Amino acid sequence: MAEILQKDGTWTFDGDALRLTPGRDKNVSLFRKTLGELTVPLGALAGISFEQGKKTGRLRLRLRDGSDPLLHATGGRLTEPHDPYQLTVESDRYGVAEYFVDEVRDALLLDQVPADPVDTYLLPGPAVPLSVSAGDGTARFDGERVRLDWNWKTEDAKAAAGSRVFVLADISAVEWQPAVGLENGYLRFTVRNAPTKAPPKYDPNSVELWGFKKDPLMALVAAAVQARLPHPAAAAPKDVRPPRPEPTAPSTGEDDHDALLRRLRELGELHRTGVLTDEEFAMAKQAILKRM
C-alpha cells in the first residue's frame, strides 16, 4: 500500500483503488470538503503525474474519458482549488509523491489498464439527497426528482411560475457553468417537451450563479443527476465527433473597459440592495479593478 498525507488531503492506494480524502486545512475548498472522500477504481485511471515546484508540488490524476459523472457534468470547468483529482504536496514530501506515482503506474502496467474512453460510469457520483442554495435559487435532488425553489433575488418573471419539480425521466441533460469574467454562471436542466433558450436569469429550469463561494456546490447536483442519466457514449455513434466551437473574435480594449464599468455598476446595485455583503462586494470590486 502507498499513502501520502498532506494538509491538502490524503491519498491512499491499495493496489485496486485510490482513496482521496480532502484535508481539514482552511485552504481546502468548500467544494472538496462537501464532496468528501472519493474512491477511484484503478480501471478508471488513465494516468498519474507529479509536478515539482520551488515550495510545493502537485499530484494529478487523469481519469479515462466518460468514467466520472462529475467530470462530465462540469466539462473541465472546475478550477484548481476545487479539483478533487489534484493534491498539493509540500517540498519535504517530494520523494513520497514520486514513490506514490511509481506504485500507481506499476499497477496500471501490471493490470494492463487501457487509457481509452469508456461508455459507462466507473464512479458513482455524489451521494444523494443533495440540497444546495446559491445564486437565485435552491436546487434539491433526492435521486428521483429535482426541485428548484427561488429566493428574493430571483427575477420576478422567473419566480412568478413558482417552484419547479421534474422527475429524472423528464431530464435529457444537465449542465453546470461557473461565472467567468463578466458572464454569470448557471445550473441548467434540459427538460423534455419543455425546451427553452431563455438566459438563466429568466429560465425556470436554471439557477443563475454570480460567482460566489457556494457556486461550485451546484456542480454536485449536476454530477448526481448526470450519474443517473444514460451515459452519453452508450448511445452515441462511435465515429461521430462533436462539432468544434466557432472561434470568437477578440474584443477591443475599449469594449472590455466599458463592460467592466457596467459590471461595477451592477455590483454596486447588488450591494446597495443587500444582495452582496460588504466583503463579497469588496472582493468582486477588487477583481474587476485589477482587470482594468
Short mmCIF file of C-alpha atoms in Angstrom, two decimals:
data_model
loop_
_atom_site.label_atom_id
_atom_site.label_comp_id
_atom_site.label_asym_id
_atom_site.label_seq_id
_atom_site.Cartn_x
_atom_site.Cartn_y
_atom_site.Cartn_z
CA MET A 1 0.00 0.00 0.00
CA ALA A 2 1.18 3.54 -0.77
CA GLU A 3 0.00 6.62 1.10
CA ILE A 4 0.79 10.32 1.17
CA LEU A 5 -0.54 12.61 3.92
CA GLN A 6 -0.64 16.37 3.42
CA LYS A 7 -2.52 19.36 4.80
CA ASP A 8 -4.34 19.47 1.47
CA GLY A 9 -5.53 15.87 1.87
CA THR A 10 -4.56 12.21 1.99
CA TRP A 11 -4.23 9.86 -0.95
CA THR A 12 -4.08 6.11 -0.34
CA PHE A 13 -3.53 3.35 -2.91
CA ASP A 14 -4.13 -0.31 -2.05
CA GLY A 15 -3.41 -1.80 -5.48
CA ASP A 16 -7.04 -1.86 -6.62
CA ALA A 17 -8.28 1.68 -5.96
CA LEU A 18 -7.21 5.11 -4.80
CA ARG A 19 -8.92 6.71 -1.83
CA LEU A 20 -8.82 10.52 -1.98
CA THR A 21 -9.65 12.26 1.30
CA PRO A 22 -9.74 16.08 1.44
CA GLY A 23 -7.75 17.73 4.21
CA ARG A 24 -9.14 19.87 7.01
CA ASP A 25 -6.83 22.78 6.35
CA LYS A 26 -8.51 26.17 5.96
CA ASN A 27 -7.18 26.42 2.41
CA VAL A 28 -9.09 23.30 1.28
CA SER A 29 -12.09 24.46 -0.73
CA LEU A 30 -15.67 24.15 0.46
CA PHE A 31 -16.45 22.13 -2.66
CA ARG A 32 -13.87 19.43 -1.89
CA LYS A 33 -14.88 19.27 1.76
CA THR A 34 -18.55 18.88 0.81
CA LEU A 35 -17.80 16.28 -1.87
CA GLY A 36 -15.91 14.27 0.75
CA GLU A 37 -13.86 11.13 0.22
CA LEU A 38 -13.64 9.65 -3.27
CA THR A 39 -12.77 6.08 -4.20
CA VAL A 40 -11.33 5.82 -7.71
CA PRO A 41 -11.00 2.27 -9.07
CA LEU A 42 -7.76 1.53 -10.87
CA GLY A 43 -9.71 0.79 -14.04
CA ALA A 44 -10.94 4.40 -14.15
CA LEU A 45 -7.42 5.83 -14.31
CA ALA A 46 -5.70 6.95 -17.50
CA GLY A 47 -2.59 8.21 -15.75
CA ILE A 48 -0.93 9.99 -12.83
CA SER A 49 1.75 12.67 -12.70
CA PHE A 50 3.73 14.72 -10.22
CA GLU A 51 4.96 18.25 -10.88
CA GLN A 52 7.61 19.79 -8.62
CA GLY A 53 7.73 23.45 -7.70
CA LYS A 54 10.06 25.57 -5.58
CA LYS A 55 7.84 25.44 -2.48
CA THR A 56 5.13 22.93 -3.32
CA GLY A 57 4.42 20.31 -5.93
CA ARG A 58 1.22 18.83 -7.31
CA LEU A 59 -0.02 15.30 -7.77
CA ARG A 60 -2.54 14.96 -10.59
CA LEU A 61 -4.79 12.10 -11.60
CA ARG A 62 -6.05 11.78 -15.16
CA LEU A 63 -9.25 9.76 -15.45
CA ARG A 64 -10.45 7.94 -18.53
CA ASP A 65 -12.95 9.97 -20.52
CA GLY A 66 -16.50 9.09 -19.57
CA SER A 67 -15.61 7.35 -16.30
CA ASP A 68 -16.70 10.09 -13.89
CA PRO A 69 -20.09 11.88 -13.98
CA LEU A 70 -18.60 14.82 -12.07
CA LEU A 71 -16.01 15.49 -14.77
CA HIS A 72 -18.64 15.06 -17.47
CA ALA A 73 -21.13 17.43 -15.81
CA THR A 74 -18.52 20.12 -15.19
CA GLY A 75 -16.79 19.71 -18.55
CA GLY A 76 -13.35 20.55 -17.19
CA ARG A 77 -14.58 23.85 -15.77
CA LEU A 78 -13.74 23.11 -12.13
CA THR A 79 -10.88 25.44 -11.26
CA GLU A 80 -7.75 24.19 -9.50
CA PRO A 81 -8.82 24.80 -5.86
CA HIS A 82 -11.95 22.68 -6.40
CA ASP A 83 -10.46 19.85 -8.48
CA PRO A 84 -10.59 16.69 -6.31
CA TYR A 85 -8.04 14.96 -8.55
CA GLN A 86 -5.19 17.26 -7.58
CA LEU A 87 -3.17 17.27 -4.35
CA THR A 88 -0.75 19.94 -3.16
CA VAL A 89 2.48 18.35 -1.89
CA GLU A 90 4.97 20.05 0.44
CA SER A 91 8.59 20.05 -0.73
CA ASP A 92 9.75 17.73 2.07
CA ARG A 93 7.42 15.03 0.73
CA TYR A 94 8.53 15.07 -2.90
CA GLY A 95 10.17 11.66 -2.52
CA VAL A 96 6.95 10.17 -1.12
CA ALA A 97 4.98 11.65 -4.02
CA GLU A 98 7.35 10.15 -6.59
CA TYR A 99 7.11 6.75 -4.88
CA PHE A 100 3.30 7.05 -4.92
CA VAL A 101 3.34 7.77 -8.66
CA ASP A 102 5.60 4.80 -9.33
CA GLU A 103 3.30 2.46 -7.39
CA VAL A 104 0.20 3.55 -9.30
CA ARG A 105 1.94 3.42 -12.68
CA ASP A 106 3.29 -0.05 -11.96
CA ALA A 107 -0.23 -1.22 -11.11
CA LEU A 108 -1.62 0.28 -14.33
CA LEU A 109 1.02 -1.56 -16.33
CA LEU A 110 0.58 -4.82 -14.42
CA ASP A 111 -3.20 -4.80 -14.89
CA GLN A 112 -2.83 -3.50 -18.46
CA VAL A 113 -5.44 -0.80 -17.86
CA PRO A 114 -6.21 0.95 -21.17
CA ALA A 115 -6.39 4.74 -21.33
CA ASP A 116 -9.16 4.91 -23.93
CA PRO A 117 -12.66 6.31 -23.15
CA VAL A 118 -15.37 4.18 -21.52
CA ASP A 119 -19.10 4.00 -22.21
CA THR A 120 -20.23 3.53 -18.61
CA TYR A 121 -19.58 5.47 -15.43
CA LEU A 122 -16.98 3.85 -13.18
CA LEU A 123 -17.58 6.27 -10.30
CA PRO A 124 -20.99 6.64 -8.64
CA GLY A 125 -21.14 10.43 -8.42
CA PRO A 126 -22.05 12.47 -5.32
CA ALA A 127 -24.32 10.89 -2.73
CA VAL A 128 -27.97 11.93 -2.51
CA PRO A 129 -30.09 13.55 -1.19
CA LEU A 130 -28.50 16.89 -2.03
CA SER A 131 -29.62 20.45 -1.33
CA VAL A 132 -27.61 23.47 -2.43
CA SER A 133 -28.51 27.15 -2.18
CA ALA A 134 -26.60 29.59 -4.37
CA GLY A 135 -27.30 32.41 -6.77
CA ASP A 136 -31.01 32.99 -7.27
CA GLY A 137 -32.31 29.63 -6.01
CA THR A 138 -32.01 26.31 -4.22
CA ALA A 139 -31.59 23.02 -6.07
CA ARG A 140 -32.63 19.76 -4.39
CA PHE A 141 -32.20 16.24 -5.73
CA ASP A 142 -33.28 13.04 -3.97
CA GLY A 143 -32.20 10.59 -6.65
CA GLU A 144 -35.56 10.65 -8.44
CA ARG A 145 -36.76 14.26 -8.52
CA VAL A 146 -35.20 17.68 -8.93
CA ARG A 147 -36.80 20.66 -7.22
CA LEU A 148 -35.84 24.27 -7.85
CA ASP A 149 -37.01 26.88 -5.33
CA TRP A 150 -36.49 30.60 -5.78
CA ASN A 151 -35.42 33.34 -3.38
CA TRP A 152 -35.97 37.08 -3.10
CA LYS A 153 -33.12 37.74 -5.55
CA THR A 154 -34.85 35.82 -8.38
CA GLU A 155 -36.12 37.77 -11.38
CA ASP A 156 -39.87 38.41 -10.93
CA ALA A 157 -40.87 36.82 -14.23
CA LYS A 158 -39.00 33.66 -13.33
CA ALA A 159 -40.23 33.47 -9.74
CA ALA A 160 -43.84 34.03 -10.81
CA ALA A 161 -44.01 30.48 -12.18
CA GLY A 162 -43.29 29.11 -8.69
CA SER A 163 -41.08 26.19 -7.74
CA ARG A 164 -40.10 23.73 -10.44
CA VAL A 165 -40.24 19.96 -9.92
CA PHE A 166 -39.37 17.38 -12.55
CA VAL A 167 -38.69 13.68 -12.39
CA LEU A 168 -35.45 12.18 -13.60
CA ALA A 169 -37.14 10.61 -16.63
CA ASP A 170 -38.06 14.09 -17.91
CA ILE A 171 -34.46 15.36 -17.83
CA SER A 172 -32.46 14.87 -21.02
CA ALA A 173 -29.35 16.82 -19.98
CA VAL A 174 -27.82 18.83 -17.15
CA GLU A 175 -25.06 21.42 -17.35
CA TRP A 176 -23.10 23.44 -14.82
CA GLN A 177 -21.24 26.57 -15.89
CA PRO A 178 -19.29 28.75 -13.42
CA ALA A 179 -19.26 32.53 -13.65
CA VAL A 180 -16.33 33.60 -15.83
CA GLY A 181 -15.26 37.21 -16.11
CA LEU A 182 -18.36 39.27 -16.79
CA GLU A 183 -20.56 36.29 -17.61
CA ASN A 184 -22.72 34.79 -14.88
CA GLY A 185 -22.82 31.03 -14.45
CA TYR A 186 -25.72 28.63 -14.14
CA LEU A 187 -27.03 25.18 -13.34
CA ARG A 188 -29.33 24.29 -16.24
CA PHE A 189 -31.63 21.32 -16.80
CA THR A 190 -32.84 20.44 -20.27
CA VAL A 191 -36.37 19.10 -19.80
CA ARG A 192 -38.12 17.01 -22.43
CA ASN A 193 -41.12 18.68 -24.06
CA ALA A 194 -40.22 21.99 -22.41
CA PRO A 195 -37.25 23.38 -24.36
CA THR A 196 -36.19 26.96 -23.68
CA LYS A 197 -33.45 29.24 -24.94
CA ALA A 198 -34.03 31.90 -22.31
CA PRO A 199 -30.99 33.22 -20.40
CA PRO A 200 -30.56 31.58 -16.96
CA LYS A 201 -31.82 34.77 -15.33
CA TYR A 202 -35.26 34.11 -16.86
CA ASP A 203 -35.14 30.35 -17.46
CA PRO A 204 -37.36 28.49 -14.93
CA ASN A 205 -35.23 25.35 -15.45
CA SER A 206 -31.99 27.11 -14.48
CA VAL A 207 -30.37 28.55 -11.37
CA GLU A 208 -28.32 31.65 -12.16
CA LEU A 209 -24.93 31.89 -10.42
CA TRP A 210 -22.97 35.06 -9.76
CA GLY A 211 -19.50 33.76 -8.96
CA PHE A 212 -19.54 33.43 -5.18
CA LYS A 213 -18.31 30.84 -2.70
CA LYS A 214 -21.17 28.33 -2.92
CA ASP A 215 -21.48 28.33 -6.72
CA PRO A 216 -19.26 25.25 -7.20
CA LEU A 217 -21.56 23.24 -4.92
CA MET A 218 -24.18 23.35 -7.68
CA ALA A 219 -21.79 21.13 -9.66
CA LEU A 220 -22.51 18.39 -7.11
CA VAL A 221 -26.20 18.48 -8.03
CA ALA A 222 -25.29 18.40 -11.72
CA ALA A 223 -22.99 15.40 -11.19
CA ALA A 224 -25.52 13.47 -9.08
CA VAL A 225 -28.16 13.89 -11.80
CA GLN A 226 -25.65 13.10 -14.58
CA ALA A 227 -24.72 9.83 -12.85
CA ARG A 228 -28.34 8.69 -13.17
CA LEU A 229 -28.86 9.71 -16.80
CA PRO A 230 -27.94 7.39 -19.68
CA HIS A 231 -24.22 7.53 -20.39
CA PRO A 232 -23.75 9.84 -23.41
CA ALA A 233 -21.24 7.49 -25.06
CA ALA A 234 -23.50 4.45 -24.83
CA ALA A 235 -25.99 5.76 -27.39
CA ALA A 236 -23.67 7.98 -29.43
CA PRO A 237 -22.23 6.69 -32.71
CA LYS A 238 -18.59 5.76 -32.21
CA ASP A 239 -17.34 7.61 -35.29
CA VAL A 240 -19.14 10.89 -34.72
CA ARG A 241 -17.20 13.71 -33.14
CA PRO A 242 -18.81 16.78 -31.61
CA PRO A 243 -18.52 19.90 -33.78
CA ARG A 244 -15.79 22.33 -32.91
CA PRO A 245 -16.98 25.62 -31.42
CA GLU A 246 -16.78 28.59 -33.73
CA PRO A 247 -13.90 30.90 -32.83
CA THR A 248 -14.97 34.20 -31.35
CA ALA A 249 -13.48 37.46 -32.44
CA PRO A 250 -11.35 39.12 -29.77
CA SER A 251 -12.95 42.15 -28.20
CA THR A 252 -11.24 45.52 -28.21
CA GLY A 253 -9.76 47.03 -25.10
CA GLU A 254 -12.39 49.80 -25.22
CA ASP A 255 -15.22 47.24 -25.27
CA ASP A 256 -13.67 45.40 -22.33
CA HIS A 257 -13.34 48.65 -20.37
CA ASP A 258 -16.98 49.58 -20.94
CA ALA A 259 -18.10 46.08 -19.96
CA LEU A 260 -16.08 46.26 -16.77
CA LEU A 261 -17.63 49.61 -15.90
CA ARG A 262 -21.09 48.16 -16.43
CA ARG A 263 -20.19 45.22 -14.22
CA LEU A 264 -19.02 47.61 -11.49
CA ARG A 265 -22.34 49.43 -11.64
CA GLU A 266 -24.23 46.12 -11.41
CA LEU A 267 -22.17 45.08 -8.38
CA GLY A 268 -22.82 48.44 -6.75
CA GLU A 269 -26.57 48.00 -7.22
CA LEU A 270 -26.43 44.45 -5.77
CA HIS A 271 -24.50 45.81 -2.78
CA ARG A 272 -26.96 48.66 -2.19
CA THR A 273 -29.94 46.29 -2.28
CA GLY A 274 -28.31 43.87 0.16
CA VAL A 275 -27.70 41.00 -2.27
CA LEU A 276 -23.94 41.27 -1.71
CA THR A 277 -22.31 41.62 1.69
CA ASP A 278 -19.60 44.22 2.23
CA GLU A 279 -16.94 41.51 1.98
CA GLU A 280 -18.34 39.97 -1.20
CA PHE A 281 -18.68 43.42 -2.82
CA ALA A 282 -15.10 44.38 -1.90
CA MET A 283 -13.68 41.11 -3.30
CA ALA A 284 -15.64 41.36 -6.55
CA LYS A 285 -14.79 45.05 -6.98
CA GLN A 286 -11.08 44.38 -6.40
CA ALA A 287 -11.07 41.61 -9.03
CA ILE A 288 -12.61 43.93 -11.63
CA LEU A 289 -10.28 46.83 -10.81
CA LYS A 290 -7.30 44.54 -11.32
CA ARG A 291 -8.54 43.70 -14.82
CA MET A 292 -8.99 47.42 -15.59
#
